[in-house]
Short mmCIF file of C-alpha atoms in Angstrom, two decimals:
data_model
loop_
_atom_site.label_atom_id
_atom_site.label_comp_id
_atom_site.label_asym_id
_atom_site.label_seq_id
_atom_site.Cartn_x
_atom_site.Cartn_y
_atom_site.Cartn_z
CA MET A 189 -38.97 -36.61 26.68
CA ARG A 190 -36.80 -37.35 23.69
CA ASN A 191 -38.35 -34.40 21.92
CA LYS A 192 -37.52 -32.14 24.85
CA SER A 193 -33.80 -32.92 24.75
CA GLY A 194 -33.94 -32.67 20.97
CA GLN A 195 -35.35 -29.16 21.23
CA ILE A 196 -32.63 -28.12 23.64
CA SER A 197 -29.86 -29.45 21.46
CA ILE A 198 -31.31 -27.73 18.40
CA MET A 199 -31.42 -24.50 20.37
CA ILE A 200 -27.82 -24.86 21.52
CA VAL A 201 -26.65 -25.65 18.00
CA CYS A 202 -28.59 -22.65 16.73
CA LEU A 203 -26.84 -20.51 19.32
CA ILE A 204 -23.45 -21.74 18.14
CA LEU A 205 -24.51 -21.28 14.52
CA GLY A 206 -25.53 -17.71 15.33
CA ILE A 207 -22.14 -16.99 16.85
CA MET A 208 -20.39 -18.49 13.84
CA LEU A 209 -22.53 -16.51 11.43
CA ALA A 210 -21.88 -13.26 13.27
CA VAL A 211 -18.13 -13.83 13.47
CA GLN A 212 -18.01 -14.71 9.79
CA PHE A 213 -20.14 -11.70 8.90
CA LYS A 214 -17.86 -9.43 10.85
CA ASN A 215 -14.86 -10.94 9.11
CA THR A 216 -16.13 -10.48 5.60
CA GLN A 217 -17.12 -6.91 6.43
CA ASN A 218 -13.74 -6.03 7.87
CA SER A 219 -12.00 -8.03 5.21
CA ASP A 220 -8.76 -6.74 3.87
CA LEU A 221 -10.34 -6.32 0.45
CA HIS A 222 -12.56 -3.42 1.49
CA LEU A 223 -9.74 -1.74 3.32
CA ARG A 224 -7.44 -2.13 0.40
CA GLY A 225 -10.03 -0.67 -1.97
CA ALA A 226 -10.55 2.41 0.15
CA ARG A 227 -6.85 2.83 0.65
CA SER A 228 -6.01 2.63 -3.04
CA ASP A 229 -8.66 5.22 -3.85
CA GLU A 230 -7.21 7.54 -1.29
CA LEU A 231 -3.68 6.93 -2.53
CA LEU A 232 -4.73 7.52 -6.12
CA PHE A 233 -6.22 10.86 -5.14
CA THR A 234 -3.07 11.86 -3.30
CA LEU A 235 -0.95 10.71 -6.21
CA ASN A 236 -2.92 12.86 -8.67
CA ASN A 237 -2.55 15.89 -6.44
CA VAL A 238 1.15 15.37 -5.98
CA THR A 239 1.69 14.77 -9.69
CA GLN A 240 -0.02 18.04 -10.55
CA GLU A 241 2.01 19.85 -7.92
CA ARG A 242 5.21 18.34 -9.27
CA ASP A 243 4.43 19.41 -12.83
CA SER A 244 3.69 22.99 -11.84
CA LEU A 245 6.82 23.13 -9.71
CA ALA A 246 8.89 21.77 -12.58
CA ARG A 247 7.62 24.58 -14.80
CA GLU A 248 8.49 27.07 -12.09
CA VAL A 249 12.01 25.72 -11.80
CA ILE A 250 12.62 26.12 -15.50
CA SER A 251 11.24 29.68 -15.62
CA LEU A 252 13.30 30.67 -12.59
CA ARG A 253 16.42 29.24 -14.18
CA GLU A 254 15.74 31.28 -17.29
CA LYS A 255 15.36 34.38 -15.15
CA ILE A 256 18.71 33.75 -13.51
CA ALA A 257 20.31 33.29 -16.90
CA SER A 258 18.89 36.56 -18.22
CA VAL A 259 20.05 38.47 -15.15
CA GLN A 260 23.52 37.06 -15.56
CA ASN A 261 23.63 37.89 -19.26
CA ASN A 262 23.11 41.56 -18.49
CA ASN A 263 26.32 41.79 -16.58
CA ASP A 264 29.51 41.98 -18.65
CA ALA A 265 31.82 42.17 -15.71
CA THR A 266 31.09 38.64 -14.74
CA ALA A 267 31.59 37.10 -18.16
CA GLY A 268 34.27 34.73 -16.92
CA ILE A 269 32.19 33.55 -14.03
CA GLN A 270 29.23 33.03 -16.35
CA ASP A 271 31.29 30.76 -18.54
CA GLU A 272 32.27 28.76 -15.49
CA LEU A 273 28.67 28.67 -14.36
CA LYS A 274 27.46 27.49 -17.72
CA LYS A 275 29.96 24.65 -17.69
CA ALA A 276 28.98 23.72 -14.16
CA ASN A 277 25.30 23.77 -15.09
CA MET A 278 26.01 21.61 -18.10
CA ALA A 279 27.87 19.13 -15.97
CA ALA A 280 25.05 19.13 -13.45
CA GLY A 281 22.49 18.57 -16.18
CA LEU A 282 20.69 21.85 -15.58
CA LEU A 283 21.07 23.03 -19.18
CA ALA A 284 19.49 21.49 -22.25
CA VAL A 285 22.30 20.43 -24.56
CA GLU A 286 22.74 19.24 -28.11
CA GLY A 287 25.48 17.64 -30.13
CA PRO A 288 26.44 14.52 -32.03
CA GLY A 289 25.62 11.22 -30.40
CA VAL A 290 23.47 8.13 -30.52
CA VAL A 291 19.82 7.32 -29.92
CA VAL A 292 19.23 3.87 -28.49
CA THR A 293 15.70 2.51 -28.59
CA LEU A 294 14.84 -0.45 -26.37
CA ASN A 295 11.53 -2.23 -26.50
CA ASP A 296 9.96 -5.41 -25.19
CA SER A 297 10.11 -8.52 -27.31
CA THR A 298 7.31 -9.07 -29.81
CA ARG A 299 7.72 -12.81 -29.51
CA THR A 300 4.83 -14.75 -28.07
CA VAL A 301 5.88 -16.37 -24.84
CA GLN A 302 5.82 -20.16 -24.84
CA VAL A 303 4.27 -22.06 -21.96
CA ASP A 304 7.54 -23.16 -20.38
CA GLU A 305 9.22 -19.77 -20.72
CA ASP A 306 9.47 -16.98 -18.20
CA PRO A 307 7.69 -13.89 -19.61
CA ASN A 308 10.05 -11.74 -17.55
CA SER A 309 12.87 -12.65 -19.90
CA TYR A 310 11.12 -10.88 -22.75
CA ILE A 311 10.56 -7.45 -21.28
CA ILE A 312 12.97 -4.60 -20.66
CA HIS A 313 13.94 -4.27 -17.03
CA ASP A 314 15.39 -1.41 -15.05
CA LYS A 315 18.75 -3.11 -14.99
CA ASP A 316 18.87 -3.37 -18.77
CA ILE A 317 18.45 0.40 -19.04
CA LEU A 318 20.92 0.88 -16.24
CA ARG A 319 23.51 -1.22 -18.04
CA VAL A 320 23.02 0.61 -21.33
CA VAL A 321 23.40 3.94 -19.54
CA ASN A 322 26.48 2.67 -17.74
CA GLU A 323 27.99 1.46 -21.01
CA LEU A 324 27.32 4.84 -22.61
CA LYS A 325 29.00 6.58 -19.70
CA ALA A 326 31.98 4.26 -20.02
CA ALA A 327 32.17 5.11 -23.73
CA GLY A 328 32.49 8.79 -22.86
CA ALA A 329 28.95 10.11 -23.15
CA GLU A 330 28.71 13.69 -21.93
CA ALA A 331 24.98 13.89 -21.44
CA ILE A 332 22.37 11.14 -21.29
CA SER A 333 18.61 11.13 -21.15
CA VAL A 334 16.13 8.27 -20.84
CA ASN A 335 12.70 9.06 -22.30
CA ASN A 336 13.47 12.78 -21.91
CA GLU A 337 14.53 12.38 -18.29
CA ARG A 338 18.01 13.82 -17.98
CA ILE A 339 20.38 11.54 -16.13
CA ILE A 340 22.20 13.55 -13.50
CA ALA A 341 24.44 12.50 -10.65
CA MET A 342 21.49 11.77 -8.37
CA SER A 343 19.24 10.09 -10.96
CA GLU A 344 17.88 6.67 -10.20
CA ILE A 345 16.76 4.04 -12.67
CA ARG A 346 14.62 1.75 -10.70
CA CYS A 347 11.84 -0.74 -11.11
CA ALA A 348 8.65 0.22 -9.26
CA GLY A 349 5.91 -2.33 -9.73
CA THR A 350 5.20 -2.57 -13.43
CA THR A 351 6.89 0.68 -14.39
CA ILE A 352 10.36 2.10 -14.24
CA LEU A 353 11.18 5.29 -12.36
CA VAL A 354 13.76 7.74 -13.58
CA ASN A 355 14.16 10.95 -11.59
CA SER A 356 11.04 9.79 -9.71
CA ASN A 357 9.05 9.97 -12.95
CA LYS A 358 7.37 6.95 -14.43
CA ILE A 359 8.56 5.89 -17.85
CA GLY A 360 7.35 3.08 -20.08
CA PRO A 361 8.39 1.31 -23.26
CA PRO A 362 9.68 2.14 -25.79
CA PHE A 363 12.70 3.41 -23.88
CA ILE A 364 14.60 5.99 -25.88
CA ILE A 365 18.06 6.64 -24.52
CA ARG A 366 19.82 9.64 -25.98
CA ALA A 367 23.50 10.26 -25.42
CA ILE A 368 25.89 12.94 -26.63
CA GLY A 369 29.45 11.95 -27.38
CA ASP A 370 31.50 10.49 -30.20
CA PRO A 371 28.82 8.50 -32.10
CA GLN A 372 31.32 5.92 -33.33
CA ILE A 373 32.75 5.20 -29.88
CA LEU A 374 29.33 5.15 -28.25
CA GLU A 375 27.97 2.71 -30.78
CA SER A 376 30.92 0.36 -30.65
CA GLY A 377 30.84 0.50 -26.86
CA LEU A 378 27.29 -0.81 -26.89
CA ALA A 379 27.69 -3.27 -29.73
CA ILE A 380 30.89 -4.86 -28.41
CA LYS A 381 30.97 -8.64 -28.56
CA GLY A 382 29.48 -10.13 -25.42
CA GLY A 383 28.16 -6.70 -24.48
CA ILE A 384 24.77 -5.51 -23.42
CA VAL A 385 23.22 -5.24 -26.88
CA GLU A 386 24.20 -8.77 -27.80
CA GLU A 387 22.69 -10.03 -24.58
CA LEU A 388 19.44 -8.13 -25.10
CA LYS A 389 19.17 -9.40 -28.65
CA TYR A 390 19.71 -12.93 -27.39
CA TYR A 391 16.42 -12.58 -25.52
CA SER A 392 14.90 -11.20 -28.73
CA LEU A 393 14.36 -7.78 -27.16
CA GLN A 394 14.23 -4.94 -29.66
CA VAL A 395 17.37 -2.82 -29.69
CA GLN A 396 18.10 -0.09 -32.22
CA ILE A 397 21.16 2.12 -32.21
CA GLN A 398 21.02 5.20 -34.38
CA LYS A 399 24.00 7.45 -34.88
CA ASN A 400 22.96 11.03 -35.18
CA ASP A 401 24.72 14.31 -35.90
CA ARG A 402 22.40 16.24 -33.70
CA VAL A 403 20.95 14.78 -30.53
CA GLU A 404 18.98 17.02 -28.21
CA ILE A 405 18.92 16.32 -24.52
CA PRO A 406 16.61 18.24 -22.19
CA ALA A 407 17.60 19.81 -18.88
CA TYR A 408 16.87 18.15 -15.57
CA GLY A 409 13.27 19.03 -14.78
CA SER A 410 13.17 19.23 -10.99
CA ALA A 411 15.06 21.28 -8.46
CA VAL A 412 18.41 20.01 -7.25
CA LYS A 413 18.24 20.08 -3.50
CA PHE A 414 20.99 19.58 -0.99
CA ASN A 415 19.47 18.81 2.37
CA PHE A 416 22.48 17.23 3.97
CA SER A 417 25.65 18.04 2.11
CA LYS A 418 27.39 21.37 2.28
CA PRO A 419 30.80 22.49 0.98
CA LYS A 420 33.64 21.30 3.16
CA LYS A 421 35.40 24.07 5.05
CA GLN A 422 38.99 24.47 4.01
CA MET B 97 -40.74 -23.86 20.40
CA TRP B 98 -39.61 -22.65 16.95
CA LEU B 99 -39.83 -19.12 18.18
CA LEU B 100 -37.45 -20.06 20.98
CA THR B 101 -35.05 -21.63 18.50
CA PHE B 102 -35.09 -18.50 16.39
CA PHE B 103 -34.56 -16.45 19.54
CA CYS B 104 -31.49 -18.58 20.34
CA LEU B 105 -30.13 -17.88 16.86
CA LEU B 106 -30.61 -14.15 17.42
CA ILE B 107 -28.86 -14.30 20.79
CA GLY B 108 -26.01 -16.20 19.15
CA VAL B 109 -25.67 -13.50 16.49
CA LEU B 110 -25.63 -10.81 19.17
CA ILE B 111 -22.98 -12.67 21.20
CA GLY B 112 -20.96 -13.18 18.03
CA PHE B 113 -20.97 -9.48 17.25
CA GLN B 114 -19.93 -8.64 20.78
CA LEU B 115 -17.12 -11.19 20.85
CA PRO B 116 -13.76 -9.56 20.18
CA ILE B 117 -12.79 -12.37 17.80
CA LEU B 118 -11.45 -11.55 14.37
CA LEU B 119 -10.26 -14.49 12.33
CA PRO B 120 -7.18 -14.02 10.20
CA VAL B 121 -8.09 -13.54 6.56
CA ILE B 122 -6.66 -16.91 5.48
CA TYR B 123 -9.08 -18.76 7.75
CA VAL B 124 -12.18 -16.88 6.57
CA LYS B 125 -12.71 -19.35 3.75
CA TYR B 126 -12.59 -22.37 6.04
CA MET B 127 -14.91 -20.68 8.48
CA SER B 128 -17.45 -19.95 5.74
CA ILE B 129 -17.46 -23.61 4.68
CA GLY B 130 -17.89 -24.53 8.35
CA VAL B 131 -20.85 -22.17 8.64
CA LEU B 132 -22.44 -23.75 5.59
CA ALA B 133 -22.02 -27.23 7.06
CA ALA B 134 -23.49 -26.06 10.36
CA LEU B 135 -26.48 -24.53 8.56
CA ASP B 136 -27.01 -27.82 6.76
CA SER B 137 -26.88 -29.74 10.03
CA VAL B 138 -29.41 -27.45 11.67
CA PHE B 139 -31.87 -27.76 8.81
CA GLY B 140 -31.31 -31.49 8.75
CA GLY B 141 -32.03 -31.59 12.48
CA ILE B 142 -35.23 -29.58 12.12
CA ARG B 143 -36.37 -31.86 9.31
CA ALA B 144 -35.65 -34.98 11.34
CA TYR B 145 -37.46 -33.42 14.28
CA MET B 146 -40.50 -32.90 12.13
CA GLU B 147 -40.30 -36.43 10.79
CA ASP B 148 -40.10 -37.65 14.38
CA SER B 149 -36.91 -39.49 13.59
CA PHE B 150 -34.74 -37.08 15.54
CA ASP B 151 -31.77 -38.59 17.36
CA ASN B 152 -29.86 -36.32 19.65
CA ILE B 153 -26.49 -38.09 19.32
CA ILE B 154 -26.68 -38.22 15.53
CA PHE B 155 -27.63 -34.56 15.40
CA ILE B 156 -24.84 -33.28 17.66
CA SER B 157 -22.16 -35.56 16.21
CA GLY B 158 -23.31 -34.68 12.68
CA PHE B 159 -23.07 -30.99 13.45
CA VAL B 160 -19.54 -31.25 14.84
CA THR B 161 -18.10 -33.68 12.27
CA ASN B 162 -19.73 -32.03 9.25
CA THR B 163 -18.41 -28.63 10.26
CA LEU B 164 -14.90 -29.90 10.95
CA LEU B 165 -14.84 -32.12 7.88
CA ALA B 166 -15.96 -29.32 5.58
CA ALA B 167 -13.33 -26.94 6.94
CA GLY B 168 -10.73 -29.71 6.80
CA LEU B 169 -11.67 -30.54 3.21
CA ALA B 170 -11.27 -26.90 2.21
CA TYR B 171 -7.88 -26.81 3.92
CA LEU B 172 -6.76 -30.04 2.23
CA GLY B 173 -7.95 -28.69 -1.11
CA ASP B 174 -5.81 -25.59 -0.62
CA ARG B 175 -2.77 -27.72 0.18
CA LEU B 176 -3.37 -29.86 -2.91
CA GLY B 177 -4.08 -26.91 -5.17
CA LEU B 178 -7.51 -28.40 -5.81
CA GLU B 179 -10.71 -26.50 -5.10
CA LEU B 180 -12.11 -29.27 -2.91
CA TYR B 181 -14.28 -26.86 -0.94
CA LEU B 182 -16.53 -26.70 -3.99
CA ALA B 183 -17.52 -30.31 -3.24
CA ALA B 184 -18.65 -29.26 0.22
CA VAL B 185 -20.45 -26.21 -1.16
CA ILE B 186 -22.37 -28.26 -3.70
CA VAL B 187 -23.27 -31.10 -1.34
CA PHE B 188 -24.32 -28.90 1.55
CA GLY B 189 -26.01 -26.39 -0.72
CA SER B 190 -28.17 -28.95 -2.47
CA ARG B 191 -28.96 -30.70 0.82
CA LEU B 192 -29.95 -27.37 2.34
CA PHE B 193 -32.53 -26.83 -0.38
CA GLN B 194 -33.75 -30.40 -0.12
CA ASN B 195 -34.23 -30.14 3.63
CA LEU B 196 -35.85 -26.76 3.29
CA GLY B 197 -38.29 -28.20 0.76
CA ILE B 198 -39.24 -31.08 3.05
CA ILE B 199 -39.67 -28.74 6.02
CA ARG B 200 -41.88 -26.51 3.91
CA ARG B 201 -44.05 -29.43 2.86
CA TYR B 202 -44.44 -30.55 6.47
CA LEU B 203 -45.42 -27.07 7.57
CA LEU B 204 -47.94 -26.78 4.75
CA LYS B 205 -49.42 -30.15 5.63
CA LYS B 206 -49.60 -29.24 9.30
CA TYR B 207 -51.34 -25.89 8.92
#
C-alpha cells in the first residue's frame, strides 16, 4: 500500500519535472542570445551593403561636382557668378581648400590605467574633439576637417558606441584635426591657459599642435540635401 | 511501473511545450537550478523506492524545498554578487551521479 502511494507521488513529481524541463528548454531555445546573434548578423550584412552604397554615391557626388565646375568654366559671361559660386561652395565646404593653418593630433593616453582609476578618463571622447573644433572656430578657422571629414554646417561629432561619428562616418584614433587660418592665432587659441589643450594634457592624453604653411582640407564627401528648408519668400 | 513513470515524464514534457509560459530571461537561471534540484529529488526518490525506504512525505517535501531552496540560493547569490548557485550545482550534480550509480547497481542485481 505504501509502495502504491509512493509510485503515484513519483509519477506526479515526474509530471511536474517534465513540465519544468520543457518550459526551461523552450526558454533556452528562445533565449535572447540566439535572437541577438541572428539580428547582429543581419544588421552587419545591411551595414556592409549600405557602406558600399555610400562609398559609390560619394564618388558619384564628387564626379558630378567636377562636371558642374567644368561646364561653368566654359562660360565667360557668367564669370562673376562663378566667383560668387566658388565662394559659396567654399563656405559650404563643397570645395577642397588649402592654406596656412594648424594640424592638431589627439590620441588616447599611453598610461596604464591604475585599479582605482576610470579608464574613460584616458581616452579621447567626442566632446574633446568637439571642444577643439569649437576653439578653432572661435580662433577664426576658415575650414576644418577631422580625420579627412570636412566639418560643414550640418556636421555632427558624436559618440556612437566605441567609435566617433563625423558626417555619419566612423573615425578612430589618432584624431587629426586640420584647420586653415592664422596659424599663430589658432595655436594660441588652443594652448591658452586653462584651455582645452591644458585640460587634455592634465589627463595625460596625447596632444600635438603643428603649425603648417600648407594645410590641405578635403571637400565634404556626401551630398548636401535640404529636405525641409527652402528659401524664404521675400 | 517504471514505464508508467517515464510515460508521465513524457506527458509532462508535452504539456510544458504546449503551455504558453515563457519565463523572463532573468529568471531562466533560477529555473534551471530548480530543474536540477527537482531531477535530484526524483532520482533520490527512485533510489529510496528501490531500497524500500521510501517515505512519501519526505519525498514530496524534499522535492518542493530542494527546488525552492536551490532557486532561492541562486537568487541570494546574485544579490550578494557571489556565485552561490555553483554550490547547488555541485551538490545536486554529485548527488545525481551517486543516486544514479546506486540505482544502476540495484537494477544489475535484480536482473
